[in-house]
């Protein structure tokens, strides 16, 4: 599957460019987790009423598709993933596609180009927000929460992530470079 890569350099404002780059780094973190996750952890049954790791990643993708559908319906909305049948490879592909659409949505919302995105709709029941940096913060917070769940569950299930993978989530200079910004965070790409 191919997705159109959005270049942050095509977004007219510094905030728009930064939002695209930040969400790309956020997605790289998701991809790194799946890459380094022991395959046995993917569908392992966690204790209690907790979702399995596969269901957490499919939830992240499916929520993105909802944000796109409600906020930027003119963009192609990716197909949702099935929480019990999804493989790690399907999750990686789905997340990559939904990340690309979220980056387009953020570029339109925060890029100052008068795009069609004027309000951020988190859910059908929630009051929409005017677009702004709060939209990006909400999206990142949601995903960081679930990445934390995945790391904790993997450890609890006896499949801790390699130390290098956990440390890699915090190496923003490297993440930024992998996402196309050779000078790293804080530099206008």
mmCIF file of C-alpha atoms in Angstrom:
data_model
loop_
_atom_site.group_PDB
_atom_site.id
_atom_site.type_symbol
_atom_site.label_atom_id
_atom_site.label_comp_id
_atom_site.label_asym_id
_atom_site.label_seq_id
_atom_site.Cartn_x
_atom_site.Cartn_y
_atom_site.Cartn_z
ATOM 1 C CA UNK A 1 0.000 0.000 0.000
ATOM 2 C CA UNK A 2 1.271 3.462 -0.755
ATOM 3 C CA UNK A 3 0.365 6.702 0.916
ATOM 4 C CA UNK A 4 1.149 10.144 -0.314
ATOM 5 C CA UNK A 5 3.870 11.629 1.842
ATOM 6 C CA UNK A 6 3.091 15.173 2.861
ATOM 7 C CA UNK A 7 6.155 17.354 2.911
ATOM 8 C CA UNK A 8 6.107 19.827 5.758
ATOM 9 C CA UNK A 9 7.872 22.239 3.403
ATOM 10 C CA UNK A 10 4.645 22.546 1.371
ATOM 11 C CA UNK A 11 2.735 23.904 4.397
ATOM 12 C CA UNK A 12 2.768 27.723 4.508
ATOM 13 C CA UNK A 13 3.003 28.458 8.263
ATOM 14 C CA UNK A 14 5.579 27.449 10.835
ATOM 15 C CA UNK A 15 2.822 26.010 13.057
ATOM 16 C CA UNK A 16 1.444 23.942 10.172
ATOM 17 C CA UNK A 17 4.892 22.626 9.251
ATOM 18 C CA UNK A 18 5.666 21.806 12.871
ATOM 19 C CA UNK A 19 2.306 20.019 13.323
ATOM 20 C CA UNK A 20 2.952 17.819 10.297
ATOM 21 C CA UNK A 21 6.485 16.992 11.485
ATOM 22 C CA UNK A 22 5.351 16.310 15.060
ATOM 23 C CA UNK A 23 2.598 13.957 13.942
ATOM 24 C CA UNK A 24 5.054 12.169 11.639
ATOM 25 C CA UNK A 25 7.407 11.632 14.613
ATOM 26 C CA UNK A 26 4.432 10.451 16.676
ATOM 27 C CA UNK A 27 3.616 7.890 13.989
ATOM 28 C CA UNK A 28 7.239 6.756 13.811
ATOM 29 C CA UNK A 29 6.984 5.946 17.534
ATOM 30 C CA UNK A 30 3.915 3.768 16.864
ATOM 31 C CA UNK A 31 5.713 1.968 14.054
ATOM 32 C CA UNK A 32 8.788 1.406 16.248
ATOM 33 C CA UNK A 33 6.662 -0.167 18.966
ATOM 34 C CA UNK A 34 5.112 -2.651 16.571
ATOM 35 C CA UNK A 35 8.493 -3.369 14.921
ATOM 36 C CA UNK A 36 10.093 -4.261 18.258
ATOM 37 C CA UNK A 37 7.139 -5.949 19.916
ATOM 38 C CA UNK A 38 7.488 -9.689 20.447
ATOM 39 C CA UNK A 39 4.899 -11.239 18.062
ATOM 40 C CA UNK A 40 3.615 -13.422 20.909
ATOM 41 C CA UNK A 41 2.477 -10.276 22.746
ATOM 42 C CA UNK A 42 0.217 -9.111 19.891
ATOM 43 C CA UNK A 43 -2.836 -11.184 20.819
ATOM 44 C CA UNK A 44 -1.806 -12.319 24.314
ATOM 45 C CA UNK A 45 -4.667 -12.062 26.804
ATOM 46 C CA UNK A 46 -3.888 -9.415 29.417
ATOM 47 C CA UNK A 47 -5.142 -9.778 32.972
ATOM 48 C CA UNK A 48 -8.596 -8.437 33.855
ATOM 49 C CA UNK A 49 -10.744 -6.608 31.356
ATOM 50 C CA UNK A 50 -7.849 -4.908 29.564
ATOM 51 C CA UNK A 51 -7.731 -4.847 25.774
ATOM 52 C CA UNK A 52 -5.035 -6.914 24.067
ATOM 53 C CA UNK A 53 -2.236 -4.998 22.364
ATOM 54 C CA UNK A 54 -3.728 -5.711 18.915
ATOM 55 C CA UNK A 55 -6.991 -4.065 19.995
ATOM 56 C CA UNK A 56 -5.134 -1.002 21.308
ATOM 57 C CA UNK A 57 -3.371 -0.384 18.001
ATOM 58 C CA UNK A 58 -6.548 -0.975 15.980
ATOM 59 C CA UNK A 59 -8.373 1.440 18.303
ATOM 60 C CA UNK A 60 -5.726 4.110 17.650
ATOM 61 C CA UNK A 61 -6.146 3.710 13.890
ATOM 62 C CA UNK A 62 -9.940 3.555 14.047
ATOM 63 C CA UNK A 63 -10.135 6.714 16.168
ATOM 64 C CA UNK A 64 -7.975 8.496 13.597
ATOM 65 C CA UNK A 65 -10.397 7.441 10.867
ATOM 66 C CA UNK A 66 -13.215 8.960 12.932
ATOM 67 C CA UNK A 67 -11.301 12.236 13.355
ATOM 68 C CA UNK A 68 -10.709 12.362 9.614
ATOM 69 C CA UNK A 69 -14.301 11.469 8.697
ATOM 70 C CA UNK A 70 -15.797 14.031 11.090
ATOM 71 C CA UNK A 71 -13.224 16.804 10.679
ATOM 72 C CA UNK A 72 -11.966 16.485 7.091
ATOM 73 C CA UNK A 73 -14.512 14.343 5.262
ATOM 74 C CA UNK A 74 -13.181 15.582 1.919
ATOM 75 C CA UNK A 75 -10.035 13.500 2.528
ATOM 76 C CA UNK A 76 -10.029 9.801 1.743
ATOM 77 C CA UNK A 77 -10.966 8.057 4.975
ATOM 78 C CA UNK A 78 -8.907 4.887 5.514
ATOM 79 C CA UNK A 79 -10.659 1.584 6.047
ATOM 80 C CA UNK A 80 -11.081 0.608 9.692
ATOM 81 C CA UNK A 81 -9.181 -2.332 11.167
ATOM 82 C CA UNK A 82 -10.758 -5.322 12.914
ATOM 83 C CA UNK A 83 -9.651 -5.494 16.536
ATOM 84 C CA UNK A 84 -9.388 -9.299 16.755
ATOM 85 C CA UNK A 85 -8.319 -10.205 13.212
ATOM 86 C CA UNK A 86 -5.721 -7.508 12.565
ATOM 87 C CA UNK A 87 -2.102 -8.606 12.156
ATOM 88 C CA UNK A 88 0.886 -6.443 13.107
ATOM 89 C CA UNK A 89 1.598 -5.908 9.400
ATOM 90 C CA UNK A 90 -1.991 -4.760 8.768
ATOM 91 C CA UNK A 91 -1.817 -2.450 11.769
ATOM 92 C CA UNK A 92 1.445 -0.912 10.551
ATOM 93 C CA UNK A 93 -0.001 -0.308 7.087
ATOM 94 C CA UNK A 94 -3.284 1.046 8.449
ATOM 95 C CA UNK A 95 -1.553 3.341 10.920
ATOM 96 C CA UNK A 96 0.772 4.642 8.196
ATOM 97 C CA UNK A 97 -2.210 5.466 5.987
ATOM 98 C CA UNK A 98 -4.255 7.102 8.750
ATOM 99 C CA UNK A 99 -1.187 9.078 9.876
ATOM 100 C CA UNK A 100 -0.758 10.434 6.349
ATOM 101 C CA UNK A 101 -4.388 11.577 6.313
ATOM 102 C CA UNK A 102 -4.042 13.105 9.802
ATOM 103 C CA UNK A 103 -0.979 15.006 8.597
ATOM 104 C CA UNK A 104 -2.994 16.338 5.648
ATOM 105 C CA UNK A 105 -5.804 17.304 8.011
ATOM 106 C CA UNK A 106 -3.379 19.098 10.346
ATOM 107 C CA UNK A 107 -1.706 20.871 7.415
ATOM 108 C CA UNK A 108 -5.082 22.172 6.270
ATOM 109 C CA UNK A 109 -6.174 23.098 9.772
ATOM 110 C CA UNK A 110 -2.974 24.769 10.948
ATOM 111 C CA UNK A 111 -1.211 25.632 7.700
ATOM 112 C CA UNK A 112 -2.876 28.991 7.197
ATOM 113 C CA UNK A 113 -3.824 28.158 3.615
ATOM 114 C CA UNK A 114 -7.545 28.641 4.094
ATOM 115 C CA UNK A 115 -8.189 24.912 3.875
ATOM 116 C CA UNK A 116 -11.523 23.263 4.426
ATOM 117 C CA UNK A 117 -10.766 22.190 7.985
ATOM 118 C CA UNK A 118 -12.287 24.747 10.328
ATOM 119 C CA UNK A 119 -13.390 22.702 13.358
ATOM 120 C CA UNK A 120 -11.923 19.645 15.077
ATOM 121 C CA UNK A 121 -14.533 16.982 15.750
ATOM 122 C CA UNK A 122 -13.196 14.488 18.288
ATOM 123 C CA UNK A 123 -16.384 12.458 18.335
ATOM 124 C CA UNK A 124 -20.017 12.708 17.312
ATOM 125 C CA UNK A 125 -21.045 13.407 20.928
ATOM 126 C CA UNK A 126 -18.390 16.039 21.677
ATOM 127 C CA UNK A 127 -18.664 19.734 20.945
ATOM 128 C CA UNK A 128 -16.317 20.632 18.045
ATOM 129 C CA UNK A 129 -13.362 22.906 18.722
ATOM 130 C CA UNK A 130 -12.031 25.670 16.493
ATOM 131 C CA UNK A 131 -8.829 24.417 14.896
ATOM 132 C CA UNK A 132 -5.708 25.289 16.808
ATOM 133 C CA UNK A 133 -2.768 23.755 18.569
ATOM 134 C CA UNK A 134 -5.218 22.121 21.012
ATOM 135 C CA UNK A 135 -6.284 19.787 18.194
ATOM 136 C CA UNK A 136 -2.734 18.509 17.766
ATOM 137 C CA UNK A 137 -2.232 18.214 21.537
ATOM 138 C CA UNK A 138 -5.409 16.155 21.905
ATOM 139 C CA UNK A 139 -4.380 13.806 19.096
ATOM 140 C CA UNK A 140 -0.878 13.329 20.514
ATOM 141 C CA UNK A 141 -2.127 12.808 24.073
ATOM 142 C CA UNK A 142 -4.518 10.098 22.931
ATOM 143 C CA UNK A 143 -1.765 8.204 21.150
ATOM 144 C CA UNK A 144 0.862 8.658 23.863
ATOM 145 C CA UNK A 145 -1.594 7.259 26.415
ATOM 146 C CA UNK A 146 -2.062 4.127 24.324
ATOM 147 C CA UNK A 147 1.669 3.723 23.622
ATOM 148 C CA UNK A 148 2.185 3.742 27.371
ATOM 149 C CA UNK A 149 -0.468 1.049 27.733
ATOM 150 C CA UNK A 150 1.255 -1.083 25.098
ATOM 151 C CA UNK A 151 4.668 -0.767 26.775
ATOM 152 C CA UNK A 152 3.197 -1.626 30.175
ATOM 153 C CA UNK A 153 1.161 -4.580 28.860
ATOM 154 C CA UNK A 154 4.088 -6.013 26.931
ATOM 155 C CA UNK A 155 6.127 -5.938 30.131
ATOM 156 C CA UNK A 156 3.322 -7.416 32.257
ATOM 157 C CA UNK A 157 2.766 -10.205 29.731
ATOM 158 C CA UNK A 158 6.434 -11.199 29.900
ATOM 159 C CA UNK A 159 7.460 -9.624 26.576
ATOM 160 C CA UNK A 160 9.228 -6.385 27.546
ATOM 161 C CA UNK A 161 10.456 -4.216 24.729
ATOM 162 C CA UNK A 162 14.206 -4.194 24.132
ATOM 163 C CA UNK A 163 15.843 -1.320 25.998
ATOM 164 C CA UNK A 164 17.019 0.208 22.713
ATOM 165 C CA UNK A 165 13.410 0.330 21.466
ATOM 166 C CA UNK A 166 12.141 2.023 24.620
ATOM 167 C CA UNK A 167 15.004 4.509 24.503
ATOM 168 C CA UNK A 168 14.365 5.084 20.807
ATOM 169 C CA UNK A 169 10.932 6.503 21.602
ATOM 170 C CA UNK A 170 12.696 9.356 23.387
ATOM 171 C CA UNK A 171 15.409 10.002 20.797
ATOM 172 C CA UNK A 172 13.657 12.852 19.046
ATOM 173 C CA UNK A 173 16.709 13.859 17.044
ATOM 174 C CA UNK A 174 16.764 10.428 15.421
ATOM 175 C CA UNK A 175 12.969 10.301 15.027
ATOM 176 C CA UNK A 176 12.977 13.714 13.375
ATOM 177 C CA UNK A 177 15.684 12.673 10.924
ATOM 178 C CA UNK A 178 13.810 9.460 10.069
ATOM 179 C CA UNK A 179 10.775 11.627 9.310
ATOM 180 C CA UNK A 180 12.638 13.877 6.876
ATOM 181 C CA UNK A 181 13.947 16.748 9.003
ATOM 182 C CA UNK A 182 17.730 16.396 8.999
ATOM 183 C CA UNK A 183 18.400 19.225 11.454
ATOM 184 C CA UNK A 184 16.101 17.867 14.156
ATOM 185 C CA UNK A 185 13.439 19.382 16.385
ATOM 186 C CA UNK A 186 13.250 23.142 16.722
ATOM 187 C CA UNK A 187 14.496 23.848 13.212
ATOM 188 C CA UNK A 188 12.151 24.988 10.495
ATOM 189 C CA UNK A 189 12.124 22.065 8.051
#
